Coordinates of C-alpha atoms and ligand atoms in Angstrom, one line a residue:
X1 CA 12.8 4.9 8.7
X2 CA 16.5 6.3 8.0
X3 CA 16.5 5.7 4.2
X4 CA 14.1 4.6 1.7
X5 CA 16.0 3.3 -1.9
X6 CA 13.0 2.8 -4.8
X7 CA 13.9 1.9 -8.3
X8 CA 11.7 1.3 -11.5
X9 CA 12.6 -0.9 -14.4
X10 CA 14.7 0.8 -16.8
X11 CA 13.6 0.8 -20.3
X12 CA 14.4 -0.5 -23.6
X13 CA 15.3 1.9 -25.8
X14 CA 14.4 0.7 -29.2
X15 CA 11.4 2.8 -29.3
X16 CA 9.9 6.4 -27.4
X17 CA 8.1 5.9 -24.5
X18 CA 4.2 5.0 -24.1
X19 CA 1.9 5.2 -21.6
X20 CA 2.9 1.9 -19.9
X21 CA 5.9 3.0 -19.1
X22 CA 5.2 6.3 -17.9
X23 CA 2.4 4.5 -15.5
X24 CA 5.2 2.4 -13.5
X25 CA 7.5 6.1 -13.6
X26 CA 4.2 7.8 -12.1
X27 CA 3.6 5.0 -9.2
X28 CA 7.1 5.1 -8.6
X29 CA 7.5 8.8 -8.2
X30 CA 4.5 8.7 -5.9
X31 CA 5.9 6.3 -3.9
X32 CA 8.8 8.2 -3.8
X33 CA 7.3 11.2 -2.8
X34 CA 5.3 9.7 -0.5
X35 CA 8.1 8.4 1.3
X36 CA 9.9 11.7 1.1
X37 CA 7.0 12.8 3.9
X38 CA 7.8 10.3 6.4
X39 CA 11.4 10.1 6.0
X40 CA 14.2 12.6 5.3
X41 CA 16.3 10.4 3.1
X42 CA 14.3 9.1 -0.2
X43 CA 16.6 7.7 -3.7
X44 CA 14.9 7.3 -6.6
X45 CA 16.4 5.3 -9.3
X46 CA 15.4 5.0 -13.1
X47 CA 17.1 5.0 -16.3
X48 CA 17.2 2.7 -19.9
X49 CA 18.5 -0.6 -20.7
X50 CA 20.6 -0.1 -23.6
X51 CA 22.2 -3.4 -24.7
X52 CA 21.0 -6.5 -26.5
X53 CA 19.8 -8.1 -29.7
X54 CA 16.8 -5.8 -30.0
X55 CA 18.4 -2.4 -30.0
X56 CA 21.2 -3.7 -32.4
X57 CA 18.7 -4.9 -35.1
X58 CA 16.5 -1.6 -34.7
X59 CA 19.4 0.4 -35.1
X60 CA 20.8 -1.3 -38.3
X61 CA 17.0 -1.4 -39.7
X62 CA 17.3 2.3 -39.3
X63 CA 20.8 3.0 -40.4
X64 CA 22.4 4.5 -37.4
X65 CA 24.6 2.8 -35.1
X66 CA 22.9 1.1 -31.8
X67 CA 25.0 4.1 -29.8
X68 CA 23.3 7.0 -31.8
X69 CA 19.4 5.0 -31.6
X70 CA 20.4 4.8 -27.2
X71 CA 21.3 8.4 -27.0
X72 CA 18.3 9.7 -29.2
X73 CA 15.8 7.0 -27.4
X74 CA 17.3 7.8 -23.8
X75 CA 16.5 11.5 -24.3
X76 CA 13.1 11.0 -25.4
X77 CA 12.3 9.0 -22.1
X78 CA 14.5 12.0 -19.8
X79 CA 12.2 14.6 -21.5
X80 CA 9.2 12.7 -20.6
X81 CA 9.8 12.2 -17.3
X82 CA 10.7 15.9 -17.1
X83 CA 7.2 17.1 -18.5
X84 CA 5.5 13.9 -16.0
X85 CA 7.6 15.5 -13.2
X86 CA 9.2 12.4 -12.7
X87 CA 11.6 13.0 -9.6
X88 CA 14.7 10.6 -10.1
X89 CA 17.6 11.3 -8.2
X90 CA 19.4 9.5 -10.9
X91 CA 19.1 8.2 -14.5
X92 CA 21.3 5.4 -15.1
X93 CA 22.1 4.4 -18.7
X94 CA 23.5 0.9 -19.3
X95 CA 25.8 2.4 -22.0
X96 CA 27.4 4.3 -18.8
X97 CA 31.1 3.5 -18.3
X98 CA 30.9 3.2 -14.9
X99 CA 28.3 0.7 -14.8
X100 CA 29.7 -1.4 -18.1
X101 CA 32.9 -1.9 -16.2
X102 CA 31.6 -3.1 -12.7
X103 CA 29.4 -5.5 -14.2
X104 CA 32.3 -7.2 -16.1
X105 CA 33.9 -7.4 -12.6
X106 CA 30.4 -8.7 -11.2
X107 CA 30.7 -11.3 -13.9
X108 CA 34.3 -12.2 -13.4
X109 CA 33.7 -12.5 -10.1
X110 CA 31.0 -15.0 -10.3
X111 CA 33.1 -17.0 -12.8
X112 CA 36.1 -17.2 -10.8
X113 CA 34.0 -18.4 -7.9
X114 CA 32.2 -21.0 -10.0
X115 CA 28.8 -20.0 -10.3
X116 CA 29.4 -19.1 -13.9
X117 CA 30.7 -22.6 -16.1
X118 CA 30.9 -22.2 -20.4
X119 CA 28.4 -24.9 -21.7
X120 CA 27.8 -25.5 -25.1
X121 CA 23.5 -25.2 -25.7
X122 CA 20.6 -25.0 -28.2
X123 CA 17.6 -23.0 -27.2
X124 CA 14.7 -21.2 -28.4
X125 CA 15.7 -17.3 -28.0
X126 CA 12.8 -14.7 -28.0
X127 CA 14.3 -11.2 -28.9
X128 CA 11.5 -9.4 -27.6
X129 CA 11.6 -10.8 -24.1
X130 CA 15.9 -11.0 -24.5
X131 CA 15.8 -14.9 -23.1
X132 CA 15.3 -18.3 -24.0
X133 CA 12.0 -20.0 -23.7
X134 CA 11.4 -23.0 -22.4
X135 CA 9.4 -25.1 -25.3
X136 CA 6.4 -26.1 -23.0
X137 CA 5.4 -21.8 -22.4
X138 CA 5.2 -21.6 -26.5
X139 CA 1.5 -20.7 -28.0
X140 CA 0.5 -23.5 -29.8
X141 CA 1.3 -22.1 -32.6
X142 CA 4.9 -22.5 -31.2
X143 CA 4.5 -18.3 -30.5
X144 CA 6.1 -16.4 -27.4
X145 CA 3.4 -15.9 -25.5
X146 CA 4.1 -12.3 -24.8
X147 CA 5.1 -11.2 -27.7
X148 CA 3.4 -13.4 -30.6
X149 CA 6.4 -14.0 -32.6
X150 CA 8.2 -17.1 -33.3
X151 CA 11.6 -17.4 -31.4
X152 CA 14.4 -18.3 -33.3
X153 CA 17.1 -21.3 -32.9
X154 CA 20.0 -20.9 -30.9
X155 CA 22.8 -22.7 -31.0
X156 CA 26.0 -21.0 -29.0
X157 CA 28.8 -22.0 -26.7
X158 CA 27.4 -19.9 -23.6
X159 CA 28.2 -19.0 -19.9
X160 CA 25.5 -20.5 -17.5
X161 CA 25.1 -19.5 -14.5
X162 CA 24.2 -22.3 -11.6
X163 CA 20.7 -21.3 -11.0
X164 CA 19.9 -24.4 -10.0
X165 CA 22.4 -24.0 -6.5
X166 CA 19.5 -21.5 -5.6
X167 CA 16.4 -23.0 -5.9
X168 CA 15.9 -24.6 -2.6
X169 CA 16.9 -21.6 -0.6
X170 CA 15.1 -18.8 -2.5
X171 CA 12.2 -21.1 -2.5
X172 CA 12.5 -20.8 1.5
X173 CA 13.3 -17.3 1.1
X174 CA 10.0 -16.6 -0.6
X175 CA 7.9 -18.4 1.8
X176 CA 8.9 -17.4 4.5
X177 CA 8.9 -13.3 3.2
X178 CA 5.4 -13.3 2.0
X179 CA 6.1 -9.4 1.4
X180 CA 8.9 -10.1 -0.5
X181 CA 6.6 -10.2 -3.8
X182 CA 4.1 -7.9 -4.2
X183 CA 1.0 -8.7 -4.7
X184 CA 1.4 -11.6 -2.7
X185 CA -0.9 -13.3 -5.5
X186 CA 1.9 -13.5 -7.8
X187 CA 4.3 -15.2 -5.2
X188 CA 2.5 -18.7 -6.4
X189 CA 3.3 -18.1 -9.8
X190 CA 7.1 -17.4 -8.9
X191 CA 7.3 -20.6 -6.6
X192 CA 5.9 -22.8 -9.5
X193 CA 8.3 -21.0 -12.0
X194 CA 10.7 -22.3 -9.4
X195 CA 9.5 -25.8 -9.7
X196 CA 11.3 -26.9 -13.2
X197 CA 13.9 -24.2 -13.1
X198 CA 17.1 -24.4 -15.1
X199 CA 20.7 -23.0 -14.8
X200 CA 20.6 -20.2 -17.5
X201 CA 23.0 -18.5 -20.3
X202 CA 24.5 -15.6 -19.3
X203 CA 26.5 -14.6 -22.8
X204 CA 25.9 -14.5 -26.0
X205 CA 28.2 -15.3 -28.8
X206 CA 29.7 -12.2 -30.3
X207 CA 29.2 -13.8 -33.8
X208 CA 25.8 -13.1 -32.5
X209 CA 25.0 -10.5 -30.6
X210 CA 27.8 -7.6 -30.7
X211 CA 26.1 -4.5 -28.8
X212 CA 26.8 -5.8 -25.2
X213 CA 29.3 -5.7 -22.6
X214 CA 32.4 -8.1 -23.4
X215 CA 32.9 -11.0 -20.7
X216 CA 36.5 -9.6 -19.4
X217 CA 38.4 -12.6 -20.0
X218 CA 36.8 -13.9 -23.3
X219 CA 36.6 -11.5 -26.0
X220 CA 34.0 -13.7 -28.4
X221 CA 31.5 -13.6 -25.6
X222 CA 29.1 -10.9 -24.6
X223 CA 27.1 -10.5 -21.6
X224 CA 23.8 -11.5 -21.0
X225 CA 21.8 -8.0 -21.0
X226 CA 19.7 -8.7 -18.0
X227 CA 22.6 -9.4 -16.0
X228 CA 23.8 -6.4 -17.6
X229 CA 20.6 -4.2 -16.5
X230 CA 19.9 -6.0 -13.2
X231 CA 22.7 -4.9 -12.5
X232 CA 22.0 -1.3 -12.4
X233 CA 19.7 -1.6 -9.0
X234 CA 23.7 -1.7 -7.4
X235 CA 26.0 0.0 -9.8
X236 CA 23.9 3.3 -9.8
X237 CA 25.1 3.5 -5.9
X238 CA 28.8 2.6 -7.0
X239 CA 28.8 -1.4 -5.8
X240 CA 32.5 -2.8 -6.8
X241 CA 33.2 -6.5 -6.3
X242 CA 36.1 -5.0 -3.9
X243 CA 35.4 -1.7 -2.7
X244 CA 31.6 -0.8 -2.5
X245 CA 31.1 2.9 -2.4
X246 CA 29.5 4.7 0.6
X247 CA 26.6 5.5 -1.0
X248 CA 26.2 2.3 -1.6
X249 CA 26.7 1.1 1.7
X250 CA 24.4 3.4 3.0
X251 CA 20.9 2.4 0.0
X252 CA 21.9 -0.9 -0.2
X253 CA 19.7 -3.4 -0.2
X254 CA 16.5 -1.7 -2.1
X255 CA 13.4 -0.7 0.0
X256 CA 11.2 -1.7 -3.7
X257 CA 11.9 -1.9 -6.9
X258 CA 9.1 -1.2 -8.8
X259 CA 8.6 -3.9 -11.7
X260 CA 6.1 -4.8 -14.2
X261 CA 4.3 -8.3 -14.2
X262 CA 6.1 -9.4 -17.4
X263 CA 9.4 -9.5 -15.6
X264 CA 8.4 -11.0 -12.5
X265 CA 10.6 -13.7 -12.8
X266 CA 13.8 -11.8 -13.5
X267 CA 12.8 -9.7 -10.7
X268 CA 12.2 -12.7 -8.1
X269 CA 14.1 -15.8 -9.4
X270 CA 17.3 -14.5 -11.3
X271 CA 18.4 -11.3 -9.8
X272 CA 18.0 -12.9 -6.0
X273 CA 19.9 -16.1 -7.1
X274 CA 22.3 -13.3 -8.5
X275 CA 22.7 -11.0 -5.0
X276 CA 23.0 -14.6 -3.6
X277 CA 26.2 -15.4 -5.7
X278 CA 27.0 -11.6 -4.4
X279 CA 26.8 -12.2 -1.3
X280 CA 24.6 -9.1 -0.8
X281 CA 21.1 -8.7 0.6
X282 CA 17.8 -8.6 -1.1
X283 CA 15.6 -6.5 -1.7
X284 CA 12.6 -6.2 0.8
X285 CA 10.2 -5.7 -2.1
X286 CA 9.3 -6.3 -5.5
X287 CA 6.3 -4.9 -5.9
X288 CA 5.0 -5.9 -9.6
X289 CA 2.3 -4.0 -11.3
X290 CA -0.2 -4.5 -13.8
X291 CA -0.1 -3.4 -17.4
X292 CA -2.3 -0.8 -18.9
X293 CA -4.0 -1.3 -21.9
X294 CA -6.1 1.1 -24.3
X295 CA -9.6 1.3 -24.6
X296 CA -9.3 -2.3 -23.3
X297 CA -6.9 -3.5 -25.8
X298 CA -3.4 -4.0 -25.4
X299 CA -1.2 -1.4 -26.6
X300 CA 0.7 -2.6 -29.9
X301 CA 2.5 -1.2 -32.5
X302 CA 0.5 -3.4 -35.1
X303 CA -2.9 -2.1 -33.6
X304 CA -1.4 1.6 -33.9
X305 CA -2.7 2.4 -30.8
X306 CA 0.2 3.0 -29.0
X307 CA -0.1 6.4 -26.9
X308 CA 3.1 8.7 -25.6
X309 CA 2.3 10.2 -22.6
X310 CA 3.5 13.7 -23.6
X311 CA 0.6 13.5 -26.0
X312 CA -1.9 12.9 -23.3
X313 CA -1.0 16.6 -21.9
X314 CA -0.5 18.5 -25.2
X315 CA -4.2 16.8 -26.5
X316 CA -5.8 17.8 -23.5
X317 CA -4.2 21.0 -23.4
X318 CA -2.8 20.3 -19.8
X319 CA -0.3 23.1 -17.7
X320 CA 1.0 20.4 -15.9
X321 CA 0.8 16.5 -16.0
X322 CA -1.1 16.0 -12.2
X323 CA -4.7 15.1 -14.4
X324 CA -2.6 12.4 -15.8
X325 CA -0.6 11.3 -13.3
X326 CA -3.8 11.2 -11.2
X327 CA -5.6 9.0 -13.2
X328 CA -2.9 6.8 -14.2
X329 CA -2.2 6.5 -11.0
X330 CA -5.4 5.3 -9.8
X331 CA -6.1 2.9 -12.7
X332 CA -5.9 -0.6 -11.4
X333 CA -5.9 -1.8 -7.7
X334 CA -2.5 -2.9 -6.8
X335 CA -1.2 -5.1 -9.4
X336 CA -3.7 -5.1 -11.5
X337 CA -4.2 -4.3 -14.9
X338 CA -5.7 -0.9 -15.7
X339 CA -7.2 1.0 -18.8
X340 CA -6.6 4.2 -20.4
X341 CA -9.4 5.3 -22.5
X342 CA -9.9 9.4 -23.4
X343 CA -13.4 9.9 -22.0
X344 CA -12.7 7.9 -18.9
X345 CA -10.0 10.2 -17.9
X346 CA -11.7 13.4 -18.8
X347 CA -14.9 12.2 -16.5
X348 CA -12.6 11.3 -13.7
X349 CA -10.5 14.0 -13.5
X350 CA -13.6 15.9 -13.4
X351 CA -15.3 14.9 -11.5
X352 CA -12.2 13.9 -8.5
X353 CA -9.9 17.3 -9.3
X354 CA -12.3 20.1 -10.3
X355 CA -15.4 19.2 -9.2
X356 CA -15.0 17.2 -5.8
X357 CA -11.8 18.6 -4.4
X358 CA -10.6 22.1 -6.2
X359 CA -14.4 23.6 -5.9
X360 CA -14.0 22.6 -2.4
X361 CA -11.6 24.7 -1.9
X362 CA -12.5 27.4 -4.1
X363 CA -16.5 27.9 -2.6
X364 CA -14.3 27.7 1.1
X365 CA -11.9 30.3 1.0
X366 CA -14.7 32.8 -1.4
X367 CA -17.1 32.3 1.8
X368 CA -14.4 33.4 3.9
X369 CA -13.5 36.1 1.9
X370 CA -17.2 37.3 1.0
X371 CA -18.2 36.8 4.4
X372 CA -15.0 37.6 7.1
X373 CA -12.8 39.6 4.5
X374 CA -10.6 36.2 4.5
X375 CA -9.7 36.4 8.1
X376 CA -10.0 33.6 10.4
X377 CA -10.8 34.5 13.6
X378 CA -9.8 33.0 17.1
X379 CA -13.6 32.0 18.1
X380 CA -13.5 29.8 14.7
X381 CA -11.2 27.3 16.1
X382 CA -12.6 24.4 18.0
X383 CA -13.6 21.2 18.2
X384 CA -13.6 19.9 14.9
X385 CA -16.0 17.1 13.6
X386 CA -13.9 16.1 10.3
X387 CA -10.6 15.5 12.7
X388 CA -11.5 12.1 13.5
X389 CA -12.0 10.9 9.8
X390 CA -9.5 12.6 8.7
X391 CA -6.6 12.3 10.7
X392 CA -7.5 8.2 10.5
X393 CA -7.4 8.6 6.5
X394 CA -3.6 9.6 7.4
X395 CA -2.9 6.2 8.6
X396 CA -5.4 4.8 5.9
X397 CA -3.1 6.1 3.2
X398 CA 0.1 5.4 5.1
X399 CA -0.6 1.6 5.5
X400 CA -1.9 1.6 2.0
X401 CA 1.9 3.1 0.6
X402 CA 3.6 0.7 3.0
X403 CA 1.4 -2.4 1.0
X404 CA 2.1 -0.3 -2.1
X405 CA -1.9 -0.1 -2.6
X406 CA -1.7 3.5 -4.9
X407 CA -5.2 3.3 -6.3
X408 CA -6.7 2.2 -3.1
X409 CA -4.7 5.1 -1.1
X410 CA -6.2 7.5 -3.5
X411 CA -9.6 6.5 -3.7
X412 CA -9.5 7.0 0.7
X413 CA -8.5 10.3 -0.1
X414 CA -11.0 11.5 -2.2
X415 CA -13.8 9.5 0.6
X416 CA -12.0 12.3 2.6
X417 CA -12.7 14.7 0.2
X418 CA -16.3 14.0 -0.3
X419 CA -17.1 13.8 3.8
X420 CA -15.8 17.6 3.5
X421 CA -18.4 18.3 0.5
X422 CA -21.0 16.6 3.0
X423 CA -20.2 18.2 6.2
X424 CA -20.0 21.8 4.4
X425 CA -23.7 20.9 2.3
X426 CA -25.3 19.4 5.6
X427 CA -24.4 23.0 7.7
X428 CA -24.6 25.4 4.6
X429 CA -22.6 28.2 5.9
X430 CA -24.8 30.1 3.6
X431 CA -27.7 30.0 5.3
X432 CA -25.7 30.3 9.0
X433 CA -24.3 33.6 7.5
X434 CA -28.3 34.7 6.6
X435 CA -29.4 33.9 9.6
X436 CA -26.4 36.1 11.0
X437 CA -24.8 33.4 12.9
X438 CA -21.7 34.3 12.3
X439 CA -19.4 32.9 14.5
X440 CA -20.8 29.3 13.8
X441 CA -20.5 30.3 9.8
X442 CA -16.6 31.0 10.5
X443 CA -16.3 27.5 12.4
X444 CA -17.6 25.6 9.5
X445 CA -15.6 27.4 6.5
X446 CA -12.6 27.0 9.4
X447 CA -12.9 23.9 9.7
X448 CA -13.0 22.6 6.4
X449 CA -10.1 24.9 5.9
X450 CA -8.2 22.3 8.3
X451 CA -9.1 19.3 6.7
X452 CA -8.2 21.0 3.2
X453 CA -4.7 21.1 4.5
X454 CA -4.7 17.6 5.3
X455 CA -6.2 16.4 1.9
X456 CA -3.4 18.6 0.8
X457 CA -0.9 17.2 2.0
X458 CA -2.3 13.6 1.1
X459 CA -2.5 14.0 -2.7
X460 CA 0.9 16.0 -2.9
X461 CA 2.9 12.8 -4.1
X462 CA -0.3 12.6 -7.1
X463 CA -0.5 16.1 -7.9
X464 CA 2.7 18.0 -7.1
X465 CA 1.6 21.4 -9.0
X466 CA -2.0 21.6 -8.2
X467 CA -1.2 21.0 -4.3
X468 CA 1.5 23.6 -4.5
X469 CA -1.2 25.9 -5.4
X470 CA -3.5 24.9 -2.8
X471 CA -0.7 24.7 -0.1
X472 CA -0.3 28.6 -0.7
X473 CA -3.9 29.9 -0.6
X474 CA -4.0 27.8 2.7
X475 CA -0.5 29.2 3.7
X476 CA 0.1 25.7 4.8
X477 CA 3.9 24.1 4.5
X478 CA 3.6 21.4 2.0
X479 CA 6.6 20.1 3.6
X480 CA 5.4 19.0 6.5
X481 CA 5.9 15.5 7.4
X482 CA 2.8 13.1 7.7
X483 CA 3.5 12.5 11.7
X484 CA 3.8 16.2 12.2
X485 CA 0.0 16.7 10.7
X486 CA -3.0 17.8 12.7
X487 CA -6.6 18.9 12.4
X488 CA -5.1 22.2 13.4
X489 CA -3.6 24.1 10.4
X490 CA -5.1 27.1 9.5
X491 CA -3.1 29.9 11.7
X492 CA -5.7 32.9 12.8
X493 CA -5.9 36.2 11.0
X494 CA -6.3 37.2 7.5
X495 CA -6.1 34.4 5.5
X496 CA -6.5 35.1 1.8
X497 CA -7.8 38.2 -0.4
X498 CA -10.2 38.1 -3.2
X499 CA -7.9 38.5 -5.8
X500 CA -5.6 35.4 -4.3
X501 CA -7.8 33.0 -4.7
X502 CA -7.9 31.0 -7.6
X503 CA -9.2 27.3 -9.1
X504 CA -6.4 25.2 -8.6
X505 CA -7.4 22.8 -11.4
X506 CA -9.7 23.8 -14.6
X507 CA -11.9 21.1 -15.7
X508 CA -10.5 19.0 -18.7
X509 CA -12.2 20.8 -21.8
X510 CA -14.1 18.4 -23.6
X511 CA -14.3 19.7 -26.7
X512 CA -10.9 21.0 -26.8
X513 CA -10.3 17.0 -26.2
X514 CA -12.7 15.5 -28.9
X515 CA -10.9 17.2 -31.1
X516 CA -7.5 16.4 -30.7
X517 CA -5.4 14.1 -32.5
X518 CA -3.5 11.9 -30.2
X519 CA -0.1 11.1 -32.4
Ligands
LIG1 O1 11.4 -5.0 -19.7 N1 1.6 -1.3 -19.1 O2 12.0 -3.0 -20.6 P1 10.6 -2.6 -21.3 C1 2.3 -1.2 -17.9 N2 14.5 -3.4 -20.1 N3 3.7 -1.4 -17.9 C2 4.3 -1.6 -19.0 C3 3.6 -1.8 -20.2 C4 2.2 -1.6 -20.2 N4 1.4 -1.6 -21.3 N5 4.5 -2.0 -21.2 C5 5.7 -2.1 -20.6 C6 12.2 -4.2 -20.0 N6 5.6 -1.9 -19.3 C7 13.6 -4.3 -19.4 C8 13.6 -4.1 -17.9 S1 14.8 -3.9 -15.6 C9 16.3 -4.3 -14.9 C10 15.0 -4.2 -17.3 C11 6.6 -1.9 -18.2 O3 11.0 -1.3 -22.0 C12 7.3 -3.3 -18.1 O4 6.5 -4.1 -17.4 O5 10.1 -3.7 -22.1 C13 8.6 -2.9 -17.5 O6 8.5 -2.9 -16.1 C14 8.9 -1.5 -18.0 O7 7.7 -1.0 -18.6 C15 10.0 -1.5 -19.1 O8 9.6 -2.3 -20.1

């Protein structure tokens, strides 16, 4: 693998981040960082969507211009990811010269070739999802289904583009790429949304809607803004209509872009049928995940239960965000939806972080200290029992990233985790050292040493900070790549001194939690 290009959605920014968005940042980041261990050349995109209908009426409900709510939203999301340790490479902003001028030339492009035609139209326009509705997906209440609200009567001279050219072939396309859409369980859906497809508006009236990119050769029109931020997946590499950048030759087309379920279709019906138009490959994935609700309800500003994820760490008290990115992380099977709830996370981090995998650890090395100063000896290294298990979790976890399965890759490496707990319980190096069998003692503490460095280097990606710590009481190179690893890590001689060895993760404080006040 020479290159591996991931993107996540990029968010609206009439509002501060929640925890739904921070979940698709967190898979995406492990993904990333996954990838970074088996190849030498990983780009992570994210960024905010920063056009439309929505952020202009937010920003005049709150008296500032749509420009002054962007740049105070987009920092908010930039200083979550930071405290997440969200790895981007680059945060793209839709509001970004750069990018607002290449897609007017994407669009002038496509309208000078004839995939773009002005048609005069009346449709039902939800502002929430930014599109037009076809009557028969209404509630019957006549509601959007996703966002309850009634959608309001448009009537507009627009740009369509010929969606319609590209239904036969992308309906090929999906079936014959079955790991084009990820979970393959939503390809269905896509090929029936296929079914009674329509060409769609691409502009807005700037009567209308005036914070959006102008069409270049028709100054009352605006862009659509999901051409607008579909867009981004290219223009963040420097695409041109004429000159493509290098960087862009070199990421383009996406490895995945990393989605949520609710804009599936965008994702798998509208942006192909746009690269199409482009001339330009598609992506190999779209991998589309659940949606995470609270306490088992969904997240709404009406239910005032909407959580921030920066609250999560400063309730909890946490140094670093790996708890949370841990648990989020491992929520829902792939695709799925999954659940946030306070006491759920607190058990589970537990019981997976401090109990199961940093006592581990921590017993390990304070045998080894207590009972060979914390030196490893030469007669400790052998045949090891755990190798098998856990050199196969490697390509466990490794087909489970390349299926985009993050829960289930996790939940193989604490199975991993807990044979370790067994295998050091079933030949109590305690009792060896009583019965002054020493050497066989040192094997057993050795050898779980070894697989430590392995479980290591398999929940890196989840928790960056509490690996770096283990990675340096093990002296093992975080960096090495998963190919490279062996059942052989732990070098001989002194290892570790008392006063070096430390918990790597405290357990969640529960009272510290109960009391807290998420905001
Ligand atoms: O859709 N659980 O922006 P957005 C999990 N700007 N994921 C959630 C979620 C939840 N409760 N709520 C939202 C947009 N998301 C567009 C995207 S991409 C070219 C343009 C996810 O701020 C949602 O599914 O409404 C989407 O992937 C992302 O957060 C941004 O949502």
């Amino acid at each position: 693998m020479e290159k591996f290009y991931i993107t996540t959605a990029i968010d609206y920014v009439n509002g501060a981040p929640h925890i739904g968005h921070a979940y698709e940042k967190i898979l995406t980041d492990i993904i990333a960082r996954h990838y970074t261990q088996r190849c030498d050349d990983v780009y992570f995109l994210t960024g905010t969507d920063e056009h439309g209908i929505k952020i202009q009426k937010t920003a005049a409900a709150q008296g500032i211009t749509p420009k002054e709510l962007c740049d105070m939203n987009a920092q908010k999301f930039k200083d979550a990811w930071k405290a997440l340790d969200i790895d981007y490479k680059k945060f793209i902003r839709t509001t970004d010269e750069d990018h607002e001028k290449i897609v007017q030339k994407i669009f002038d492009k496509l309208l000078k070739q004839g995939d773009i035609y002005k048609h005069s139209y009346e449709g039902l326009y939800c502002q929430g999802c930014e599109c037009f509705l076809n009557p028969k997906d209404l509630t019957e209440d006549g509601l959007c289904p996703d966002h309850l609200k009634k959608p309001e009567v448009v009537k507009e001279e627009n740009y369509f583009f010929k969606l319609t050219k590209y239904k036969d072939i992308l309906i090929k396309y999906i079936k014959e790429h079955p790991d084009f859409i990820v979970p393959q369980f939503r390809a269905n859906e896509v090929l029936n949304q296929l079914e009674d497809i329509q060409d769609i508006s691409v502009s807005r009236a700037k009567s209308n809607v005036q914070w959006g990119i102008d069409v270049l050769s028709d100054s009352e029109q605006s862009i659509y803004v999901w051409i607008d931020a579909l867009s981004n997946y290219i223009t963040a590499l420097g695409f041109d209509t004429e000159n493509p950048s290098d960087t862009f030759k070199k990421y383009w087309p996406a490895d995945v872009h990393v989605i949520g379920k609710d804009i599936l279709k965008f994702h798998s019906i509208y942006w192909p049928a746009f690269l199409m138009a482009l001339d330009l490959p598609l992506p190999k994935h779209i991998f589309a995940h659940g949606w995470i609700t609270i306490d088992e309800s969904k997240m709404s500003k009406s239910l005032g239960n909407v959580i921030s994820p920066t609250s999560v760490l400063e309730s909890f008290n946490l140094e670093h965000p790996d708890a949370f990115r841990y648990y989020m992380a491992s929520s829902a099977p792939c695709g799925r939806d999954g659940n946030y709830s306070d006491d759920d996370f607190k058990e589970k981090v537990n019981a997976h972080l401090a109990n199961s995998m940093g006592n581990l650890l921590n017993r390990t090395l304070s045998m080894l200290v207590k009972y060979f100063d914390g030196e490893v000896k030469p007669e400790f290294k052998g045949e090891n029992p755990l190798a098998k298990k856990a050199l196969g979790t490697v390509q466990i976890v490794k087909n489970h990233f390349d299926n985009f399965e993050i829960a289930e890759a996790s939940l193989e490496i604490i199975s991993l985790v807990d044979a370790a707990n067994k295998y050091v319980q079933d030949n109590a190096p305690w009792t060896l050292a009583k019965e002054e069998k020493m050497i066989e003692c040192g094997q057993v503490l050795t050898n779980v040493l070894d697989i430590m460095c392995i479980i290591c280097a398999l929940i890196y990606p989840y928790c960056p900070n509490i690996t770096a710590d283990m990675a340096r009481q093990l002296s093992f190179n975080l960096k090495t790549k998963l190919d490279d690893l062996t059942a052989d890590n732990i070098k001989t001689g002194k290892l570790i001194s008392k006063e070096d060895i430390k918990p790597v993760f405290l357990r969640v404080d529960s009272e510290l939690a109960d009391k807290s006040q998420k905001k």
